[in-house]
C-alpha positions as semicolon CSV with decimal commas, in nm:
position;residue;x (nm);y (nm);z (nm)
1;X;3,042;7,676;0,429
2;X;2,825;7,480;0,664
3;X;2,539;7,531;0,479
4;X;2,692;7,455;0,149
5;X;2,805;7,107;0,276
6;X;2,468;7,032;0,398
7;X;2,309;7,123;0,073
8;X;2,556;6,903;-0,122
9;X;2,507;6,632;0,128
10;X;2,108;6,651;0,071
11;X;2,167;6,667;-0,298
12;X;2,372;6,342;-0,316
13;X;2,105;6,179;-0,118
14;X;1,816;6,310;-0,341
15;X;2,022;6,190;-0,652
16;X;2,027;5,830;-0,499
17;X;1,644;5,807;-0,393
18;X;1,587;5,916;-0,789
19;X;1,765;5,676;-0,928
20;X;1,625;5,394;-0,719
21;X;1,281;5,499;-0,807
22;X;1,157;5,541;-0,411
23;X;1,008;5,869;-0,289
24;X;1,160;6,025;0,016
25;X;0,842;5,913;0,250
26;X;0,822;5,560;0,112
27;X;0,504;5,383;0,021
28;X;0,255;5,445;0,297
29;X;-0,019;5,255;0,133
30;X;0,191;4,952;0,132
31;X;0,352;5,014;0,459
32;X;0,458;4,645;0,629
33;X;0,646;4,360;0,563
34;X;0,842;4,429;0,266
35;X;0,922;4,093;0,059
36;X;1,135;4,060;-0,232
37;X;1,138;3,750;-0,482
38;X;0,861;3,620;-0,270
39;X;0,737;3,291;-0,333
40;X;0,508;3,073;-0,154
41;X;0,621;2,754;0,043
42;X;0,361;2,570;0,233
43;X;0,336;2,461;0,628
44;X;0,594;2,707;0,790
45;X;0,436;2,766;1,126
46;X;0,727;2,896;1,347
47;X;0,713;2,784;1,737
48;X;1,033;2,967;1,837
49;X;1,180;3,322;1,812
50;X;1,534;3,421;1,821
51;X;1,592;3,768;1,856
52;X;1,925;4,011;1,755
53;X;1,953;4,329;1,796
54;X;1,940;4,643;2,039
55;X;1,676;4,864;2,285
56;X;1,414;4,821;2,037
57;X;1,381;4,419;2,054
58;X;1,595;4,410;2,426
59;X;1,349;4,252;2,712
60;X;1,640;4,233;2,961
61;X;1,960;4,159;2,882
62;X;2,169;4,463;2,953
63;X;2,318;4,487;3,300
64;X;2,102;4,630;3,585
65;X;2,425;4,847;3,700
66;X;2,432;4,988;3,375
67;X;2,085;5,028;3,165
68;X;1,831;5,285;3,233
69;X;1,565;4,980;3,148
70;X;1,627;4,868;3,506
71;X;1,548;5,202;3,659
72;X;1,203;5,356;3,754
73;X;0,990;5,463;3,583
74;X;1,078;5,217;3,284
75;X;0,806;4,928;3,299
76;X;0,559;5,150;3,448
77;X;0,266;4,986;3,241
78;X;0,392;4,644;3,199
79;X;0,488;4,461;3,431
80;X;0,436;4,746;3,676
81;X;0,819;4,783;3,771
82;X;1,146;4,796;3,566
83;X;1,234;4,476;3,390
84;X;1,469;4,544;3,148
85;X;1,259;4,675;2,882
86;X;1,340;5,040;2,745
87;X;1,004;5,144;2,734
88;X;0,696;5,154;2,989
89;X;0,598;4,814;2,897
90;X;0,585;4,589;2,603
91;X;0,826;4,642;2,286
92;X;0,870;4,502;1,953
93;X;0,960;4,145;2,042
94;X;0,669;4,134;2,265
95;X;0,424;4,169;1,968
96;X;0,590;3,948;1,718
97;X;0,594;3,695;1,965
98;X;0,225;3,755;2,059
99;X;0,145;3,759;1,682
100;X;0,321;3,407;1,663
101;X;0,127;3,244;1,944
102;X;0,430;3,201;2,173
103;X;0,573;3,362;2,493
104;X;0,803;3,640;2,438
105;X;1,156;3,454;2,454
106;X;1,350;3,465;2,733
107;X;1,631;3,709;2,756
108;X;1,988;3,529;2,689
109;X;2,149;3,655;3,032
110;X;1,874;3,471;3,230
111;X;1,886;3,160;3,037
112;X;2,090;2,966;3,315
113;X;1,810;3,072;3,577
114;X;1,516;2,938;3,373
115;X;1,633;2,678;3,138
116;X;1,296;2,534;3,118
117;X;1,165;2,816;2,933
118;X;1,391;2,834;2,617
119;X;1,117;2,636;2,437
120;X;0,978;2,948;2,279
121;X;1,341;3,074;2,184
122;X;1,570;3,329;2,306
123;X;1,627;3,699;2,279
124;X;2,004;3,787;2,249
125;X;1,919;4,181;2,182
126;X;2,142;4,441;2,423
127;X;2,008;4,816;2,438
128;X;2,279;5,032;2,288
129;X;2,451;4,798;2,033
130;X;2,479;4,759;1,668
131;X;2,621;4,576;1,389
132;X;2,981;4,722;1,479
133;X;3,114;4,787;1,848
134;X;2,924;5,118;1,964
135;X;3,111;5,206;2,278
136;X;2,878;5,048;2,540
137;X;3,059;4,759;2,581
138;X;2,805;4,508;2,504
139;X;2,794;4,245;2,252
140;X;2,751;4,380;1,927
141;X;2,530;4,148;1,693
142;X;2,808;3,934;1,540
143;X;2,885;3,833;1,911
144;X;2,514;3,786;1,946
145;X;2,494;3,559;1,672
146;X;2,788;3,364;1,825
147;X;2,580;3,333;2,162
148;X;2,333;3,094;1,963
149;X;2,604;2,904;1,775
150;X;2,728;2,826;2,143
151;X;2,356;2,731;2,264
152;X;2,328;2,469;1,949
153;X;2,694;2,368;2,054
154;X;2,613;2,287;2,386
155;X;2,288;2,075;2,260
156;X;2,023;2,353;2,423
157;X;1,908;2,334;2,055
158;X;1,923;2,093;1,791
159;X;1,915;2,140;1,411
160;X;1,573;2,050;1,377
161;X;1,479;2,343;1,631
162;X;1,605;2,579;1,399
163;X;1,390;2,483;1,093
164;X;1,073;2,584;1,321
165;X;1,231;2,903;1,417
166;X;1,197;3,294;1,316
167;X;1,482;3,538;1,357
168;X;1,386;3,881;1,435
169;X;1,687;4,137;1,358
170;X;1,666;4,504;1,459
171;X;1,927;4,761;1,378
172;X;1,766;5,109;1,544
173;X;2,039;5,379;1,460
174;X;2,337;5,307;1,740
175;X;2,606;5,242;1,493
176;X;2,521;5,608;1,350
177;X;2,491;5,749;1,678
178;X;2,855;5,623;1,754
179;X;2,973;5,743;1,411
180;X;2,874;6,078;1,488
181;X;2,975;6,100;1,833
182;X;3,320;5,970;1,722
183;X;3,366;6,267;1,473
184;X;3,237;6,127;1,151
185;X;3,182;6,407;0,890
186;X;2,873;6,414;0,671
187;X;3,080;6,359;0,349
188;X;3,171;6,035;0,503
189;X;2,831;5,891;0,608
190;X;2,718;5,754;0,264
191;X;3,015;5,496;0,296
192;X;2,973;5,418;0,656
193;X;2,582;5,376;0,569
194;X;2,695;5,123;0,307
195;X;2,947;4,934;0,543
196;X;2,671;4,904;0,808
197;X;2,428;4,782;0,555
198;X;2,666;4,525;0,428
199;X;2,761;4,420;0,782
200;X;2,379;4,326;0,818
201;X;2,392;4,154;0,507
202;X;2,672;3,913;0,639
203;X;2,479;3,879;0,958
204;X;2,157;3,789;0,778
205;X;2,337;3,537;0,573
206;X;2,516;3,395;0,920
207;X;2,168;3,357;1,102
208;X;2,033;3,147;0,804
209;X;2,345;2,929;0,709
210;X;2,301;2,811;1,133
211;X;1,974;2,646;0,990
212;X;1,681;2,903;1,084
213;X;1,422;2,926;0,823
214;X;1,286;3,265;0,800
215;X;1,461;3,587;0,901
216;X;1,297;3,918;0,974
217;X;1,505;4,214;0,974
218;X;1,367;4,569;1,066
219;X;1,405;4,884;0,829
220;X;1,546;5,174;1,004
221;X;1,299;5,375;1,159
222;X;1,284;5,777;1,084
223;X;1,536;5,888;1,314
224;X;1,465;6,231;1,224
225;X;1,145;6,191;1,426
226;X;1,298;6,084;1,737
227;X;1,227;6,349;2,041
228;X;1,616;6,352;2,089
229;X;1,581;6,543;1,736
230;X;1,264;6,712;1,752
231;X;1,321;6,869;2,096
232;X;1,486;7,157;1,864
233;X;1,127;7,231;1,714
234;X;0,966;7,186;2,065
235;X;0,838;6,846;1,942
236;X;0,657;7,012;1,618
237;X;0,869;6,871;1,334
238;X;1,087;6,596;1,208
239;X;1,427;6,641;1,082
240;X;1,383;6,574;0,706
241;X;1,776;6,557;0,643
242;X;1,815;6,277;0,865
243;X;1,527;6,139;0,734
244;X;1,702;6,128;0,389
245;X;2,010;5,928;0,526
246;X;1,767;5,678;0,677
247;X;1,579;5,629;0,342
248;X;1,917;5,567;0,172
249;X;2,006;5,276;0,467
250;X;1,671;5,149;0,394
251;X;1,698;5,137;-0,001
252;X;2,055;4,942;0,053
253;X;1,895;4,735;0,290
254;X;1,635;4,644;0,020
255;X;1,857;4,562;-0,223
256;X;2,094;4,325;-0,009
257;X;1,787;4,137;0,112
258;X;1,676;4,108;-0,251
259;X;2,048;3,975;-0,336
260;X;2,006;3,717;-0,045
261;X;1,669;3,594;-0,134
262;X;1,807;3,555;-0,511
263;X;2,075;3,356;-0,353
264;X;1,922;3,125;-0,181
265;X;1,610;3,120;-0,447
266;X;1,367;3,171;-0,161
267;X;1,208;3,411;0,042
268;X;1,350;3,341;0,361
269;X;1,476;3,705;0,430
270;X;1,169;3,989;0,488
271;X;1,192;4,344;0,569
272;X;0,973;4,469;0,861
273;X;0,923;4,826;0,719
274;X;0,934;5,020;1,024
275;X;1,004;5,331;0,836
276;X;0,671;5,372;0,668
277;X;0,463;5,221;1,012
278;X;0,612;5,476;1,228
279;X;0,564;5,745;0,978
280;X;0,178;5,626;0,971
281;X;0,119;5,618;1,325
282;X;0,279;5,959;1,357
283;X;0,127;6,118;1,078
284;X;-0,218;5,979;1,206
285;X;-0,176;6,042;1,549
286;X;-0,255;5,693;1,610
287;X;-0,640;5,735;1,493
288;X;-0,674;5,495;1,246
289;X;-0,545;5,201;1,463
290;X;-0,784;5,229;1,727
291;X;-0,560;5,352;2,008
292;X;-0,588;5,625;2,206
293;X;-0,501;5,955;1,987
294;X;-0,138;6,076;2,019
295;X;-0,226;6,444;2,039
296;X;0,162;6,525;2,051
297;X;0,312;6,243;1,887
298;X;0,670;6,368;1,860
299;X;0,665;6,459;2,244
300;X;0,786;6,213;2,495
301;X;0,595;6,084;2,795
302;X;0,907;6,088;3,052
303;X;1,113;6,404;3,017
304;X;1,417;6,504;3,191
305;X;1,428;6,818;3,377
306;X;1,791;6,913;3,314
307;X;1,999;6,920;3,030
308;X;2,241;6,643;3,212
309;X;1,967;6,408;3,307
310;X;1,748;6,136;3,117
311;X;1,439;5,967;3,196
312;X;1,494;5,759;3,537
313;X;1,792;5,995;3,655
314;X;1,800;6,073;4,017
315;X;2,034;6,327;4,181
316;X;2,263;6,274;4,502
317;X;1,958;6,324;4,716
318;X;1,726;6,066;4,550
319;X;1,533;6,316;4,373
320;X;1,372;6,265;4,007
321;X;1,544;6,462;3,744
322;X;1,245;6,367;3,522
323;X;0,865;6,387;3,480
324;X;0,631;6,132;3,361
325;X;0,304;6,193;3,167
326;X;-0,021;6,133;3,327
327;X;-0,141;5,886;3,029
328;X;0,165;5,713;2,890
329;X;-0,129;5,516;2,685
330;X;-0,204;5,836;2,485
331;X;0,176;5,898;2,398
332;X;0,377;5,756;2,106
333;X;0,723;5,773;2,258
334;X;0,802;5,663;2,575
335;X;1,160;5,872;2,612
336;X;1,367;6,063;2,369
337;X;1,457;5,772;2,155
338;X;1,214;5,459;2,245
339;X;0,824;5,401;2,172
340;X;0,586;5,358;2,464
341;X;0,392;4,992;2,449
342;X;0,095;5,217;2,310
343;X;0,348;5,332;2,049
344;X;0,485;5,015;1,969
345;X;0,101;4,820;1,988
346;X;0,014;5,095;1,705
347;X;0,322;5,025;1,524
348;X;0,235;4,638;1,537
349;X;-0,143;4,696;1,450
350;X;0,012;4,891;1,091
351;X;0,217;4,584;1,042
352;X;-0,022;4,303;1,150
353;X;-0,191;4,234;0,822
354;X;0,143;4,196;0,635
355;X;0,312;3,986;0,912
356;X;0,119;3,669;0,739
357;X;0,388;3,695;0,483
358;X;0,604;3,524;0,777
359;X;0,416;3,194;0,670
360;X;0,497;3,163;0,267
């Protein structure tokens, strides 16, 4: 009965993929920034970056008392100690800021301690969050957008500041993890995916309506390739069923972005194609990017030593309940969910040539 239910679910997703005209793995020859209804406009050079989302973009917002990102060995590569990033070093936000030629925006929770550093924008992303509440008691995306509105009301930013700003939005699967952990059914998943993407659409429009000229939203990465899933195959094989669901999410996202661009008669909304870029790096083991080879790309660098522990866990005597690989720079994944700095760099390099579309 369980097999029959899974097969029915797969056939449903395959049907959706067929009618959309998309392949299951996406168009990897054209990975990067997907744009819809792109019309050139001249002279846009963003000098500020506002970030909304989760741990793929968070650079230090989650509370130190709760988040693994503030525990050793996180931050091992950069800055050499835990600094609130869910990696051994830099994450997606840092690489996008580097591409723009600005400093990585200050995490929102530190704004009062360094008010003079807000000129590059603000990072409102909180690890573990989603477009809906995910149960981690941190601000979801709607609340994060409200934080920016609050700064505008406080005159920290003026309307003209926003016209020279770019927004990055990441939605990396926490809503779906919360759906599964709360007993959500396979049959109800397509409807829930639709509700998640519809909320993303509402959030994107709200960000743009505030006055931010261009909004970049990340497509969902291949969740079936995360180490928390591939551990069941000894880190040798992705779960294609989960990636079919991811593809459905990304197709719906493509549709809502097209609608938003049509409604604004512009190309204000862009999709950062993380699905194809992750797959390209994982399948090529990073070789084409000029990075060190990722010999076992699905295996994480930081691995828990017990079923109850995670990367960064200690026992009651302070003994480490995890191991760390000798070369994080040769590993794509840092822990069971997040890329290493080298992994993010490889993803960035696959996207870099298409990032210029931000300026049109």
